[in-house]
Amino acid sequence: MLDFFIGVISGICSAMGVGGGSILLLYLTAFAGYDQLSAQGINLVFFLPAALCALIIHFKNGYVKWKSAAVAVILGIPGAFLGSYIAGNADKGALRTLFALFLLFIGIRELFAKKQ
Protein backbone atom coordinates (compact mmCIF):
# COMPACT_ATOMS: atom_id res chain seq x y z
CA MET A 1 0.00 0.00 0.00
CA LEU A 2 2.93 2.31 0.71
CA ASP A 3 4.13 1.85 -2.88
CA PHE A 4 0.75 3.09 -4.10
CA PHE A 5 0.80 6.20 -1.91
CA ILE A 6 4.38 7.07 -2.86
CA GLY A 7 3.41 6.68 -6.53
CA VAL A 8 0.42 9.00 -6.11
CA ILE A 9 2.43 11.61 -4.20
CA SER A 10 5.24 11.42 -6.74
CA GLY A 11 2.76 11.75 -9.61
CA ILE A 12 1.08 14.78 -8.06
CA CYS A 13 4.43 16.44 -7.40
CA SER A 14 5.56 15.63 -10.96
CA ALA A 15 2.39 17.19 -12.38
CA MET A 16 3.08 20.36 -10.42
CA GLY A 17 6.76 20.38 -11.42
CA VAL A 18 8.13 20.10 -7.90
CA GLY A 19 10.41 17.07 -8.09
CA GLY A 20 8.22 14.00 -8.10
CA GLY A 21 11.05 12.03 -9.65
CA SER A 22 13.35 12.88 -6.76
CA ILE A 23 10.75 11.63 -4.28
CA LEU A 24 10.32 8.41 -6.24
CA LEU A 25 14.09 7.85 -6.53
CA LEU A 26 14.62 8.47 -2.83
CA TYR A 27 11.88 6.02 -1.91
CA LEU A 28 13.01 3.32 -4.34
CA THR A 29 16.68 3.44 -3.30
CA ALA A 30 16.40 4.16 0.43
CA PHE A 31 13.26 2.26 1.41
CA ALA A 32 12.20 -0.19 -1.31
CA GLY A 33 15.64 -1.76 -1.78
CA TYR A 34 16.19 -1.04 -5.48
CA ASP A 35 19.66 -0.35 -6.78
CA GLN A 36 20.32 3.11 -8.23
CA LEU A 37 20.26 2.06 -11.88
CA SER A 38 16.95 0.17 -11.58
CA ALA A 39 15.39 3.05 -9.63
CA GLN A 40 16.40 5.53 -12.31
CA GLY A 41 14.96 3.27 -15.01
CA ILE A 42 11.67 3.01 -13.11
CA ASN A 43 11.69 6.78 -12.65
CA LEU A 44 12.11 7.35 -16.37
CA VAL A 45 9.18 5.08 -17.20
CA PHE A 46 7.12 6.83 -14.50
CA PHE A 47 8.03 10.22 -15.99
CA LEU A 48 6.69 9.53 -19.48
CA PRO A 49 2.92 9.82 -18.74
CA ALA A 50 3.48 12.94 -16.61
CA ALA A 51 5.57 14.52 -19.38
CA LEU A 52 2.96 13.67 -22.01
CA CYS A 53 0.17 15.26 -19.95
CA ALA A 54 2.28 18.37 -19.33
CA LEU A 55 3.15 18.64 -23.02
CA ILE A 56 -0.50 18.42 -24.05
CA ILE A 57 -1.54 21.12 -21.57
CA HIS A 58 1.38 23.39 -22.48
CA PHE A 59 0.63 22.91 -26.19
CA LYS A 60 -3.03 23.83 -25.66
CA ASN A 61 -2.03 26.98 -23.75
CA GLY A 62 0.54 28.02 -26.37
CA TYR A 63 3.57 27.64 -24.10
CA VAL A 64 5.59 25.36 -26.37
CA LYS A 65 8.48 27.08 -28.14
CA TRP A 66 8.91 24.77 -31.10
CA LYS A 67 12.39 25.93 -32.08
CA SER A 68 13.75 25.31 -28.58
CA ALA A 69 11.86 22.03 -28.36
CA ALA A 70 13.34 20.82 -31.65
CA VAL A 71 16.88 21.58 -30.45
CA ALA A 72 16.20 19.80 -27.15
CA VAL A 73 14.86 16.70 -28.94
CA ILE A 74 17.68 16.61 -31.49
CA LEU A 75 20.35 16.86 -28.78
CA GLY A 76 18.41 14.96 -26.11
CA ILE A 77 18.00 11.68 -27.99
CA PRO A 78 21.73 11.02 -28.51
CA GLY A 79 22.38 12.39 -25.01
CA ALA A 80 19.93 9.89 -23.54
CA PHE A 81 21.62 6.98 -25.32
CA LEU A 82 25.07 8.17 -24.24
CA GLY A 83 23.93 8.69 -20.65
CA SER A 84 22.31 5.26 -20.60
CA TYR A 85 25.51 3.66 -21.87
CA ILE A 86 27.65 5.48 -19.31
CA ALA A 87 25.25 4.68 -16.44
CA GLY A 88 25.14 1.02 -17.45
CA ASN A 89 28.93 0.75 -17.37
CA ALA A 90 29.63 3.02 -14.39
CA ASP A 91 30.39 1.82 -10.89
CA LYS A 92 27.10 1.72 -8.97
CA GLY A 93 28.61 3.37 -5.88
CA ALA A 94 30.05 6.20 -7.96
CA LEU A 95 26.72 6.65 -9.73
CA ARG A 96 24.89 6.87 -6.41
CA THR A 97 27.41 9.37 -5.02
CA LEU A 98 27.29 11.57 -8.12
CA PHE A 99 23.50 11.58 -8.09
CA ALA A 100 23.42 12.48 -4.38
CA LEU A 101 25.89 15.34 -4.98
CA PHE A 102 23.80 16.55 -7.90
CA LEU A 103 20.63 16.61 -5.76
CA LEU A 104 22.51 18.37 -2.96
CA PHE A 105 23.83 21.00 -5.39
CA ILE A 106 20.37 21.62 -6.86
CA GLY A 107 18.82 21.85 -3.38
CA ILE A 108 21.40 24.36 -2.15
CA ARG A 109 21.06 26.39 -5.34
CA GLU A 110 17.28 26.52 -4.93
CA LEU A 111 17.56 27.59 -1.30
CA PHE A 112 19.77 30.54 -2.12
CA ALA A 113 18.38 31.51 -5.54
CA LYS A 114 16.95 34.99 -5.82
CA LYS A 115 13.25 35.16 -6.52
CA GLN A 116 12.38 36.53 -9.95
Tab-separated table of C-alpha atoms in Angstrom:
chain	number	residue	atom	x	y	z
A	1	MET	CA	0.000	0.000	0.000
A	2	LEU	CA	2.933	2.314	0.711
A	3	ASP	CA	4.129	1.853	-2.884
A	4	PHE	CA	0.751	3.087	-4.100
A	5	PHE	CA	0.802	6.198	-1.912
A	6	ILE	CA	4.376	7.070	-2.860
A	7	GLY	CA	3.412	6.682	-6.531
A	8	VAL	CA	0.421	8.998	-6.107
A	9	ILE	CA	2.433	11.609	-4.199
A	10	SER	CA	5.241	11.416	-6.739
A	11	GLY	CA	2.759	11.750	-9.611
A	12	ILE	CA	1.078	14.783	-8.056
A	13	CYS	CA	4.432	16.442	-7.404
A	14	SER	CA	5.558	15.633	-10.959
A	15	ALA	CA	2.389	17.187	-12.379
A	16	MET	CA	3.078	20.362	-10.416
A	17	GLY	CA	6.758	20.378	-11.420
A	18	VAL	CA	8.131	20.103	-7.904
A	19	GLY	CA	10.408	17.072	-8.086
A	20	GLY	CA	8.219	14.004	-8.098
A	21	GLY	CA	11.053	12.028	-9.650
A	22	SER	CA	13.347	12.883	-6.760
A	23	ILE	CA	10.751	11.633	-4.284
A	24	LEU	CA	10.323	8.415	-6.236
A	25	LEU	CA	14.088	7.847	-6.528
A	26	LEU	CA	14.617	8.465	-2.826
A	27	TYR	CA	11.881	6.022	-1.914
A	28	LEU	CA	13.012	3.316	-4.335
A	29	THR	CA	16.676	3.437	-3.299
A	30	ALA	CA	16.403	4.163	0.433
A	31	PHE	CA	13.261	2.259	1.406
A	32	ALA	CA	12.200	-0.193	-1.314
A	33	GLY	CA	15.642	-1.765	-1.779
A	34	TYR	CA	16.190	-1.043	-5.483
A	35	ASP	CA	19.665	-0.349	-6.780
A	36	GLN	CA	20.322	3.108	-8.226
A	37	LEU	CA	20.261	2.059	-11.879
A	38	SER	CA	16.951	0.173	-11.576
A	39	ALA	CA	15.393	3.050	-9.630
A	40	GLN	CA	16.404	5.530	-12.314
A	41	GLY	CA	14.955	3.272	-15.011
A	42	ILE	CA	11.669	3.010	-13.113
A	43	ASN	CA	11.695	6.784	-12.648
A	44	LEU	CA	12.115	7.354	-16.374
A	45	VAL	CA	9.175	5.084	-17.200
A	46	PHE	CA	7.118	6.831	-14.504
A	47	PHE	CA	8.034	10.225	-15.987
A	48	LEU	CA	6.689	9.529	-19.482
A	49	PRO	CA	2.924	9.819	-18.735
A	50	ALA	CA	3.483	12.940	-16.612
A	51	ALA	CA	5.574	14.524	-19.380
A	52	LEU	CA	2.961	13.669	-22.008
A	53	CYS	CA	0.173	15.257	-19.946
A	54	ALA	CA	2.285	18.370	-19.327
A	55	LEU	CA	3.149	18.640	-23.022
A	56	ILE	CA	-0.503	18.419	-24.052
A	57	ILE	CA	-1.536	21.116	-21.570
A	58	HIS	CA	1.384	23.389	-22.480
A	59	PHE	CA	0.634	22.909	-26.188
A	60	LYS	CA	-3.033	23.830	-25.664
A	61	ASN	CA	-2.029	26.977	-23.750
A	62	GLY	CA	0.539	28.019	-26.368
A	63	TYR	CA	3.566	27.643	-24.100
A	64	VAL	CA	5.592	25.358	-26.369
A	65	LYS	CA	8.481	27.081	-28.140
A	66	TRP	CA	8.912	24.766	-31.098
A	67	LYS	CA	12.390	25.932	-32.075
A	68	SER	CA	13.753	25.314	-28.576
A	69	ALA	CA	11.857	22.027	-28.359
A	70	ALA	CA	13.339	20.822	-31.649
A	71	VAL	CA	16.878	21.579	-30.448
A	72	ALA	CA	16.203	19.797	-27.148
A	73	VAL	CA	14.861	16.705	-28.938
A	74	ILE	CA	17.676	16.608	-31.492
A	75	LEU	CA	20.347	16.856	-28.784
A	76	GLY	CA	18.415	14.956	-26.107
A	77	ILE	CA	18.002	11.685	-27.993
A	78	PRO	CA	21.726	11.015	-28.510
A	79	GLY	CA	22.377	12.394	-25.012
A	80	ALA	CA	19.933	9.887	-23.539
A	81	PHE	CA	21.615	6.985	-25.322
A	82	LEU	CA	25.072	8.169	-24.243
A	83	GLY	CA	23.925	8.691	-20.647
A	84	SER	CA	22.315	5.258	-20.605
A	85	TYR	CA	25.512	3.658	-21.872
A	86	ILE	CA	27.653	5.483	-19.310
A	87	ALA	CA	25.255	4.677	-16.443
A	88	GLY	CA	25.143	1.024	-17.453
A	89	ASN	CA	28.925	0.748	-17.375
A	90	ALA	CA	29.632	3.017	-14.386
A	91	ASP	CA	30.391	1.819	-10.890
A	92	LYS	CA	27.102	1.715	-8.968
A	93	GLY	CA	28.608	3.366	-5.884
A	94	ALA	CA	30.048	6.202	-7.961
A	95	LEU	CA	26.717	6.648	-9.732
A	96	ARG	CA	24.887	6.866	-6.407
A	97	THR	CA	27.407	9.371	-5.021
A	98	LEU	CA	27.291	11.570	-8.119
A	99	PHE	CA	23.496	11.584	-8.091
A	100	ALA	CA	23.423	12.484	-4.382
A	101	LEU	CA	25.887	15.336	-4.980
A	102	PHE	CA	23.796	16.546	-7.899
A	103	LEU	CA	20.631	16.613	-5.763
A	104	LEU	CA	22.512	18.373	-2.962
A	105	PHE	CA	23.833	20.996	-5.385
A	106	ILE	CA	20.369	21.617	-6.856
A	107	GLY	CA	18.823	21.849	-3.384
A	108	ILE	CA	21.401	24.356	-2.151
A	109	ARG	CA	21.063	26.392	-5.339
A	110	GLU	CA	17.280	26.516	-4.932
A	111	LEU	CA	17.561	27.588	-1.295
A	112	PHE	CA	19.773	30.543	-2.121
A	113	ALA	CA	18.382	31.511	-5.540
A	114	LYS	CA	16.949	34.989	-5.822
A	115	LYS	CA	13.246	35.158	-6.521
A	116	GLN	CA	12.381	36.530	-9.948
